[in-house]
């Protein structure tokens, strides 16, 4: 499995980008096409103004999903690379306690 990247698609009239998590641009574009087919949102290519690519950073990159906060930990540790923020914080607390003992 390759490295995950965040492909951020910016559209005219949209406040936030549409973000696809994918290993490459081709896959991200295919995911965007599927989203366009399955939603009523206006995601026309003529309204696309920018695409940016970001690499997630362990412990720094965050997202909200189903009203819960997640932090990026990488695919080596979870199936999708995301861990609940509360679980991540607990692990960090345990690590810091072990360093101090």
Short mmCIF file of C-alpha atoms in Angstrom, two decimals:
data_model
loop_
_atom_site.label_atom_id
_atom_site.label_comp_id
_atom_site.label_asym_id
_atom_site.label_seq_id
_atom_site.Cartn_x
_atom_site.Cartn_y
_atom_site.Cartn_z
CA UNK A 1 0.00 0.00 0.00
CA UNK A 2 1.31 3.42 -0.95
CA UNK A 3 1.24 6.60 1.03
CA UNK A 4 -2.13 8.26 1.49
CA UNK A 5 -2.48 11.84 0.32
CA UNK A 6 -5.30 14.33 0.77
CA UNK A 7 -6.48 15.66 -2.59
CA UNK A 8 -8.38 18.88 -1.94
CA UNK A 9 -10.70 20.00 -4.73
CA UNK A 10 -11.74 23.66 -4.56
CA UNK A 11 -14.92 24.74 -6.37
CA UNK A 12 -16.33 28.17 -7.12
CA UNK A 13 -19.07 29.00 -4.63
CA UNK A 14 -17.99 26.40 -2.05
CA UNK A 15 -16.50 27.57 1.25
CA UNK A 16 -14.58 24.36 1.91
CA UNK A 17 -12.75 21.94 -0.37
CA UNK A 18 -13.98 18.47 -1.16
CA UNK A 19 -11.27 16.16 0.21
CA UNK A 20 -10.43 12.74 -1.20
CA UNK A 21 -8.05 10.41 0.62
CA UNK A 22 -6.19 8.38 -1.99
CA UNK A 23 -2.80 6.96 -2.89
CA UNK A 24 -2.63 8.80 -6.22
CA UNK A 25 -4.34 11.48 -8.29
CA UNK A 26 -6.01 9.02 -10.67
CA UNK A 27 -7.73 7.26 -7.79
CA UNK A 28 -8.74 10.59 -6.24
CA UNK A 29 -10.22 11.74 -9.56
CA UNK A 30 -12.20 8.48 -9.87
CA UNK A 31 -13.51 8.97 -6.33
CA UNK A 32 -14.54 12.52 -7.23
CA UNK A 33 -16.39 11.23 -10.32
CA UNK A 34 -18.28 8.73 -8.18
CA UNK A 35 -19.18 11.43 -5.68
CA UNK A 36 -20.49 13.63 -8.51
CA UNK A 37 -22.69 10.77 -9.71
CA UNK A 38 -24.03 9.98 -6.23
CA UNK A 39 -24.82 13.48 -4.99
CA UNK A 40 -26.88 16.46 -5.99
CA UNK A 41 -24.07 18.88 -5.07
CA UNK A 42 -22.76 20.92 -7.98
CA UNK A 43 -19.23 19.60 -8.46
CA UNK A 44 -18.80 20.45 -12.11
CA UNK A 45 -15.31 20.45 -13.62
CA UNK A 46 -16.00 23.93 -15.02
CA UNK A 47 -16.37 25.19 -11.42
CA UNK A 48 -13.13 23.54 -10.26
CA UNK A 49 -10.65 26.31 -9.45
CA UNK A 50 -7.82 24.48 -7.65
CA UNK A 51 -6.56 21.08 -6.53
CA UNK A 52 -4.07 20.82 -3.70
CA UNK A 53 -2.28 17.76 -2.41
CA UNK A 54 -1.31 17.31 1.22
CA UNK A 55 0.50 14.56 3.05
CA UNK A 56 -1.08 13.68 6.40
CA UNK A 57 1.15 14.15 9.44
CA UNK A 58 0.95 11.66 12.32
CA UNK A 59 -0.56 13.28 15.40
CA UNK A 60 -1.21 16.56 13.57
CA UNK A 61 -3.69 15.92 10.74
CA UNK A 62 -7.25 15.80 12.04
CA UNK A 63 -10.79 15.34 10.80
CA UNK A 64 -14.31 15.14 12.13
CA UNK A 65 -16.43 12.16 11.15
CA UNK A 66 -19.88 11.27 12.46
CA UNK A 67 -19.50 14.08 14.99
CA UNK A 68 -16.30 12.57 16.44
CA UNK A 69 -12.75 13.91 16.24
CA UNK A 70 -10.03 11.75 14.67
CA UNK A 71 -6.27 12.14 14.35
CA UNK A 72 -4.03 10.64 11.66
CA UNK A 73 -1.82 7.81 12.96
CA UNK A 74 -0.94 6.12 9.68
CA UNK A 75 -1.96 2.89 7.99
CA UNK A 76 0.53 0.85 9.98
CA UNK A 77 -1.60 1.26 13.11
CA UNK A 78 -5.22 1.27 11.89
CA UNK A 79 -6.97 0.00 8.78
CA UNK A 80 -7.81 3.50 7.51
CA UNK A 81 -5.05 5.50 9.24
CA UNK A 82 -7.41 7.35 11.62
CA UNK A 83 -7.80 6.96 15.39
CA UNK A 84 -10.28 8.61 17.71
CA UNK A 85 -8.70 11.71 19.23
CA UNK A 86 -9.60 10.51 22.75
CA UNK A 87 -7.82 7.17 22.17
CA UNK A 88 -4.80 8.93 20.70
CA UNK A 89 -4.63 11.29 23.70
CA UNK A 90 -4.80 8.34 26.11
CA UNK A 91 -1.94 6.56 24.28
CA UNK A 92 0.17 9.73 24.37
CA UNK A 93 -0.52 10.12 28.09
CA UNK A 94 0.61 6.53 28.72
CA UNK A 95 3.75 7.08 26.64
CA UNK A 96 4.63 10.21 28.59
CA UNK A 97 4.04 8.45 31.91
CA UNK A 98 6.36 5.62 30.87
CA UNK A 99 9.08 8.13 29.90
CA UNK A 100 8.88 9.79 33.29
CA UNK A 101 9.18 6.49 35.23
#
